[in-house]
XYZ file of C-alpha atoms in Angstrom:
378
model
C 9.532 4.377 18.706
C 7.887 7.422 20.579
C 8.877 10.806 19.811
C 9.865 13.587 21.905
C 8.628 15.006 24.029
C 7.472 11.841 26.000
C 4.463 11.854 28.139
C 6.149 11.316 31.596
C 4.645 10.426 34.572
C 6.035 11.015 38.100
C 5.717 9.098 41.093
C 6.609 10.885 44.418
C 6.904 14.535 44.831
C 9.252 14.785 47.849
C 12.570 16.695 48.131
C 14.254 15.096 44.985
C 11.362 15.850 42.969
C 10.942 19.380 44.124
C 14.679 20.493 44.368
C 16.015 18.469 41.417
C 13.671 17.174 38.672
C 10.674 19.962 38.858
C 13.434 22.837 37.703
C 15.179 20.392 34.985
C 11.913 19.114 33.616
C 10.279 22.804 33.595
C 13.340 23.709 31.284
C 13.760 20.419 29.315
C 10.226 20.277 27.519
C 11.982 19.173 24.436
C 12.468 15.723 26.317
C 9.573 15.188 28.432
C 5.659 16.502 29.151
C 4.640 15.872 32.357
C 1.326 14.126 31.778
C 0.331 13.114 34.989
C 1.474 12.537 38.798
C 0.976 10.211 41.781
C 1.252 11.213 45.158
C -0.209 10.016 48.232
C -0.393 13.593 50.312
C -2.851 15.703 48.913
C -1.037 18.738 50.038
C 2.027 17.850 48.169
C 0.119 16.548 45.203
C -1.772 20.108 44.467
C 1.292 22.210 45.494
C 3.915 20.716 43.104
C 1.487 19.862 40.343
C 0.215 23.127 40.182
C 4.069 24.027 39.639
C 4.456 21.732 37.215
C 1.319 22.660 35.269
C -0.295 19.370 35.629
C -4.123 19.695 35.315
C -6.070 18.486 38.708
C -7.628 15.778 36.562
C -4.103 14.432 36.092
C -3.045 14.244 39.709
C -3.693 11.185 41.385
C -3.209 9.402 44.703
C -1.897 5.987 43.308
C 0.402 4.450 40.864
C -2.770 2.386 39.797
C -5.011 5.403 39.244
C -2.150 7.043 37.041
C -1.749 4.069 34.814
C -5.381 3.643 34.625
C -5.590 6.996 33.455
C -3.637 5.906 30.325
C -1.886 9.514 30.264
C 1.699 8.425 30.259
C 4.401 6.455 28.103
C 7.267 6.551 30.659
C 7.540 6.989 34.800
C 9.931 8.498 36.727
C 9.796 6.736 40.195
C 10.829 9.048 43.214
C 8.840 7.935 46.190
C 10.498 7.013 49.222
C 11.645 3.646 50.578
C 12.020 0.665 48.112
C 10.568 1.196 44.616
C 10.586 -2.840 43.974
C 6.654 -2.964 43.876
C 5.908 0.230 42.224
C 8.393 -0.812 39.423
C 6.817 -4.432 39.371
C 3.323 -2.667 38.687
C 4.651 -0.089 36.128
C 6.853 -2.447 34.029
C 3.925 -5.315 34.257
C 2.297 -2.905 31.792
C 5.325 -2.157 29.479
C 6.025 1.114 30.622
C 9.778 2.050 30.892
C 10.468 3.717 34.183
C 13.882 5.826 35.437
C 13.990 4.520 39.424
C 15.694 6.704 41.751
C 18.161 4.573 43.855
C 17.422 2.046 45.451
C 15.491 0.106 42.745
C 14.731 -2.417 45.936
C 15.810 -3.454 49.591
C 15.710 -7.404 48.483
C 16.756 -9.719 46.194
C 12.929 -11.171 45.892
C 11.653 -8.098 44.850
C 14.231 -7.849 41.800
C 13.145 -11.551 41.259
C 9.806 -10.363 40.173
C 11.325 -8.157 37.832
C 13.031 -10.827 35.612
C 12.634 -10.306 31.881
C 11.930 -6.484 32.055
C 15.296 -5.335 32.057
C 15.178 -3.155 28.946
C 12.414 -1.248 30.802
C 14.207 -0.171 33.922
C 17.055 2.456 34.522
C 18.114 2.709 38.035
C 19.000 6.417 38.840
C 22.758 6.690 39.874
C 23.010 10.089 38.209
C 26.863 10.526 39.461
C 27.822 8.005 36.772
C 26.709 10.689 34.131
C 28.918 13.403 35.655
C 31.482 14.268 33.395
C 34.097 14.933 35.844
C 33.355 11.165 36.850
C 33.919 9.890 33.252
C 36.802 11.921 32.874
C 38.264 9.831 35.927
C 37.141 6.830 34.370
C 39.122 7.358 31.141
C 42.288 8.517 32.694
C 42.256 5.373 35.016
C 41.587 3.302 31.615
C 44.642 4.819 30.066
C 46.865 5.021 33.230
C 49.270 1.779 33.437
C 50.121 1.887 37.095
C 48.354 -0.632 39.135
C 45.524 0.694 42.030
C 46.591 0.030 45.551
C 43.904 1.668 47.638
C 40.251 3.150 47.308
C 39.001 5.730 49.943
C 35.502 7.179 50.180
C 34.400 9.749 52.783
C 30.810 10.922 52.985
C 30.032 14.281 55.110
C 26.387 14.243 55.554
C 24.430 17.289 57.322
C 20.786 17.141 57.916
C 18.536 17.918 55.067
C 17.502 21.381 56.618
C 21.202 22.173 56.422
C 21.253 21.149 52.410
C 18.324 22.727 51.504
C 19.001 26.058 53.461
C 20.023 27.826 50.082
C 16.466 27.332 48.786
C 15.341 30.318 51.027
C 11.762 28.497 51.899
C 10.129 25.331 53.058
C 9.350 22.477 50.658
C 5.824 21.009 50.287
C 5.609 18.327 52.998
C 3.195 15.530 53.712
C 1.930 16.662 56.537
C -1.344 15.077 55.747
C -1.168 11.579 55.281
C -3.755 9.652 57.787
C -2.543 7.312 60.717
C -3.557 4.259 59.149
C -1.624 5.392 55.690
C 1.526 6.011 57.917
C 0.983 2.631 59.619
C 0.661 0.770 56.339
C 3.538 2.226 54.774
C 5.873 1.384 58.070
C 4.379 -2.154 58.191
C 5.328 -2.559 54.297
C 8.721 -1.230 54.999
C 9.535 -3.387 58.112
C 8.260 -6.487 56.533
C 10.821 -5.608 53.742
C 13.699 -5.124 56.051
C 12.818 -8.402 57.983
C 12.995 -10.146 54.495
C 16.540 -8.921 54.102
C 17.934 -9.085 57.651
C 15.905 -11.177 59.773
C 15.712 -10.560 63.620
C 18.637 -8.066 63.009
C 15.920 -5.808 61.331
C 14.817 -4.585 64.691
C 18.010 -2.827 65.315
C 19.891 -2.248 62.120
C 17.005 -2.254 59.525
C 16.908 1.452 59.180
C 20.633 1.371 58.931
C 20.592 -1.000 55.824
C 17.719 0.926 54.213
C 18.514 4.367 54.825
C 22.136 4.733 54.849
C 23.545 1.694 52.981
C 20.817 1.517 50.383
C 19.800 5.299 50.684
C 23.330 6.802 50.463
C 26.214 4.732 50.200
C 24.744 2.813 47.389
C 25.874 5.777 45.381
C 29.431 5.365 46.049
C 29.114 1.307 45.493
C 27.583 2.398 42.002
C 30.305 5.194 41.373
C 32.958 2.499 42.113
C 31.811 -0.720 40.042
C 32.972 0.315 36.524
C 36.360 1.615 37.970
C 37.298 -1.010 40.622
C 34.620 -3.781 40.518
C 32.318 -4.641 43.489
C 33.904 -5.693 46.880
C 34.896 -9.401 47.044
C 34.913 -9.553 50.655
C 33.681 -7.045 53.567
C 36.722 -7.601 56.048
C 35.607 -4.840 58.831
C 32.481 -2.923 59.466
C 31.509 -0.902 62.645
C 29.037 1.851 63.710
C 29.819 4.533 66.364
C 29.749 6.654 68.555
C 28.323 5.049 71.839
C 24.601 5.413 71.775
C 24.568 5.769 67.931
C 21.424 6.571 66.226
C 19.469 8.417 63.419
C 20.597 11.812 64.867
C 24.466 10.847 65.461
C 25.887 8.039 63.261
C 28.999 6.861 61.582
C 29.402 3.784 59.496
C 32.661 2.471 58.635
C 33.419 -0.324 56.199
C 36.792 -2.042 54.751
C 36.479 -4.463 52.037
C 38.977 -6.698 49.795
C 38.637 -5.341 45.776
C 40.244 -7.575 42.890
C 43.942 -7.585 42.485
C 44.407 -7.148 46.383
C 43.315 -3.473 46.093
C 41.512 -2.400 49.446
C 38.520 -0.184 50.021
C 37.752 1.929 52.747
C 34.460 3.392 53.165
C 33.573 5.942 55.720
C 30.073 7.469 56.366
C 29.268 10.201 58.576
C 25.735 12.021 59.784
C 26.780 15.400 61.052
C 23.712 17.453 61.225
C 25.353 20.486 61.936
C 28.143 20.083 59.293
C 28.258 23.198 57.028
C 27.925 21.222 53.512
C 27.561 17.915 52.088
C 30.924 16.663 50.686
C 31.432 13.250 49.206
C 35.069 12.571 48.278
C 36.327 9.396 46.399
C 39.935 8.915 46.180
C 41.888 6.353 44.272
C 45.613 5.791 44.603
C 47.979 4.089 42.008
C 51.585 3.467 42.405
C 52.162 6.433 40.609
C 49.849 9.053 41.491
C 46.310 9.921 43.273
C 42.814 10.796 41.489
C 40.386 12.497 43.819
C 36.544 13.338 43.015
C 34.582 15.698 45.484
C 30.889 15.466 44.689
C 28.497 18.456 45.880
C 25.315 18.259 47.383
C 22.930 16.539 44.998
C 20.123 19.306 45.737
C 22.118 21.954 44.376
C 21.817 21.825 40.614
C 25.003 22.542 38.592
C 27.196 22.856 41.440
C 31.083 21.728 40.399
C 32.047 18.318 40.892
C 35.993 18.543 41.374
C 38.560 15.960 39.808
C 42.202 16.553 40.883
C 44.916 14.224 39.724
C 48.319 13.866 41.250
C 51.239 13.053 39.497
C 54.680 13.251 39.121
C 56.387 15.706 36.370
C 59.488 14.850 36.118
C 61.150 15.132 39.387
C 58.285 17.198 41.048
C 54.730 16.434 41.835
C 52.154 17.730 39.793
C 48.460 18.460 40.565
C 45.974 19.181 37.886
C 42.264 20.305 38.771
C 39.354 20.719 36.938
C 35.749 21.452 37.471
C 32.538 20.205 35.857
C 29.246 22.174 36.217
C 27.206 20.044 33.661
C 24.319 18.569 35.527
C 24.407 15.043 36.036
C 20.770 14.632 37.012
C 19.779 16.175 33.447
C 22.408 14.188 31.551
C 20.635 10.978 33.144
C 17.547 12.293 31.997
C 18.769 12.421 28.378
C 19.963 9.117 28.429
C 16.724 7.929 29.628
C 14.975 9.493 27.057
C 17.176 7.639 24.394
C 16.112 4.516 26.354
C 12.502 5.407 25.807
C 12.542 6.657 22.074
C 15.468 5.057 20.587
C 15.406 1.778 22.221
C 18.767 2.172 23.509
C 19.506 -0.342 26.453
C 19.450 1.246 29.936
C 22.707 2.506 31.075
C 22.510 1.417 34.692
C 19.998 -1.791 35.449
C 18.854 -4.274 37.473
C 22.092 -6.171 37.640
C 23.739 -3.284 39.330
C 20.851 -3.196 41.462
C 21.710 -6.547 42.363
C 25.085 -6.018 43.031
C 24.303 -3.327 45.640
C 21.701 -5.407 47.393
C 24.350 -8.082 47.867
C 26.901 -5.426 49.338
C 25.124 -4.205 51.581
C 23.673 -7.194 52.772
C 27.196 -8.322 53.275
C 28.301 -5.115 55.200
C 24.948 -5.594 57.100
C 25.862 -8.942 58.178
C 29.234 -7.933 59.489
C 27.592 -5.117 61.429
C 25.264 -7.546 62.848
C 28.203 -9.956 63.950
C 30.050 -7.006 65.646
C 26.927 -6.388 67.549
C 26.247 -9.871 68.511
C 22.794 -9.592 66.870
C 20.972 -13.093 65.371
C 21.142 -12.446 61.693
C 18.293 -14.055 59.303
C 16.515 -13.386 56.112
C 18.330 -12.830 52.955
C 21.637 -11.903 54.393
C 21.718 -14.782 56.926
C 21.169 -17.383 54.233
C 23.784 -16.082 52.096
C 26.521 -15.787 55.123
């Protein structure tokens, strides 16, 4: 077994790396020593690498180069897009990886990772939030049947979410047109593999909204109420929706005749990110409100509404424990103690299945021809 601190490599140095992991890892040197980084953009690579105290010789432009240098014992995968190919390369070398969501965009990518389950932890950090864990405990103790689950996400622009920082992030403005074209071609091929011809219209909704954001809520709900059994309704609005103005709605059937309602809204000028999960039982309600993931130690709020005799009673509690940090502690135990990953490939596969089912219903409503994995499963 490895000893702390583990020599950690980071793949991708974008917004999540800079706003979340950089400050945590700079403080938690008892867990990890950042031994090397891989980032396509030389500007970002050098700017962030300098702040992380990574020597120039340990800053690489590819995952292959990082692995060939033999510097790392574990990988943190934070690059954009699907992570299937990167994780395939890393785990083929026997190196464990903590992978930001989504692990992959297609089932085919996950098939290539079979047999490496103990090396892969998927980054659904909200599951490590004490407020969420408190909710899970309360629901396990409660005897009242669950009747309905509601999720609402109010998603402002990234600029609005990081305005608190008071300065620009290091941006990848130096990528060549050929590199950018190659990346887009790879992404387009994966979207087509997932949705077939419908990817031309719905591909970015599938990858950036469903797998890029709503996947967190699927992961939050799974231990509490299970995965959707059937998508009963899905819709995009308003008219002329697009990347700058979009709402996604989805209703689904859960086990035991429980109904799930999800509403996700991209609102560029909304004042702050707000993600609300409500679970209604026959005797009360449980509400979790998650803050922006970019603001470390911002409180997650849990409100429990029940009856106290003849009168309603609302109990509110706040958790300031940083879920990302708790997730890193969990991954450290995987690497050093042989613990099985808390969240793994099986959950990533369940999320792809649900997101493809939602995309299938959206395609049907828009009268789009559906193919790929989603079409074969329909």
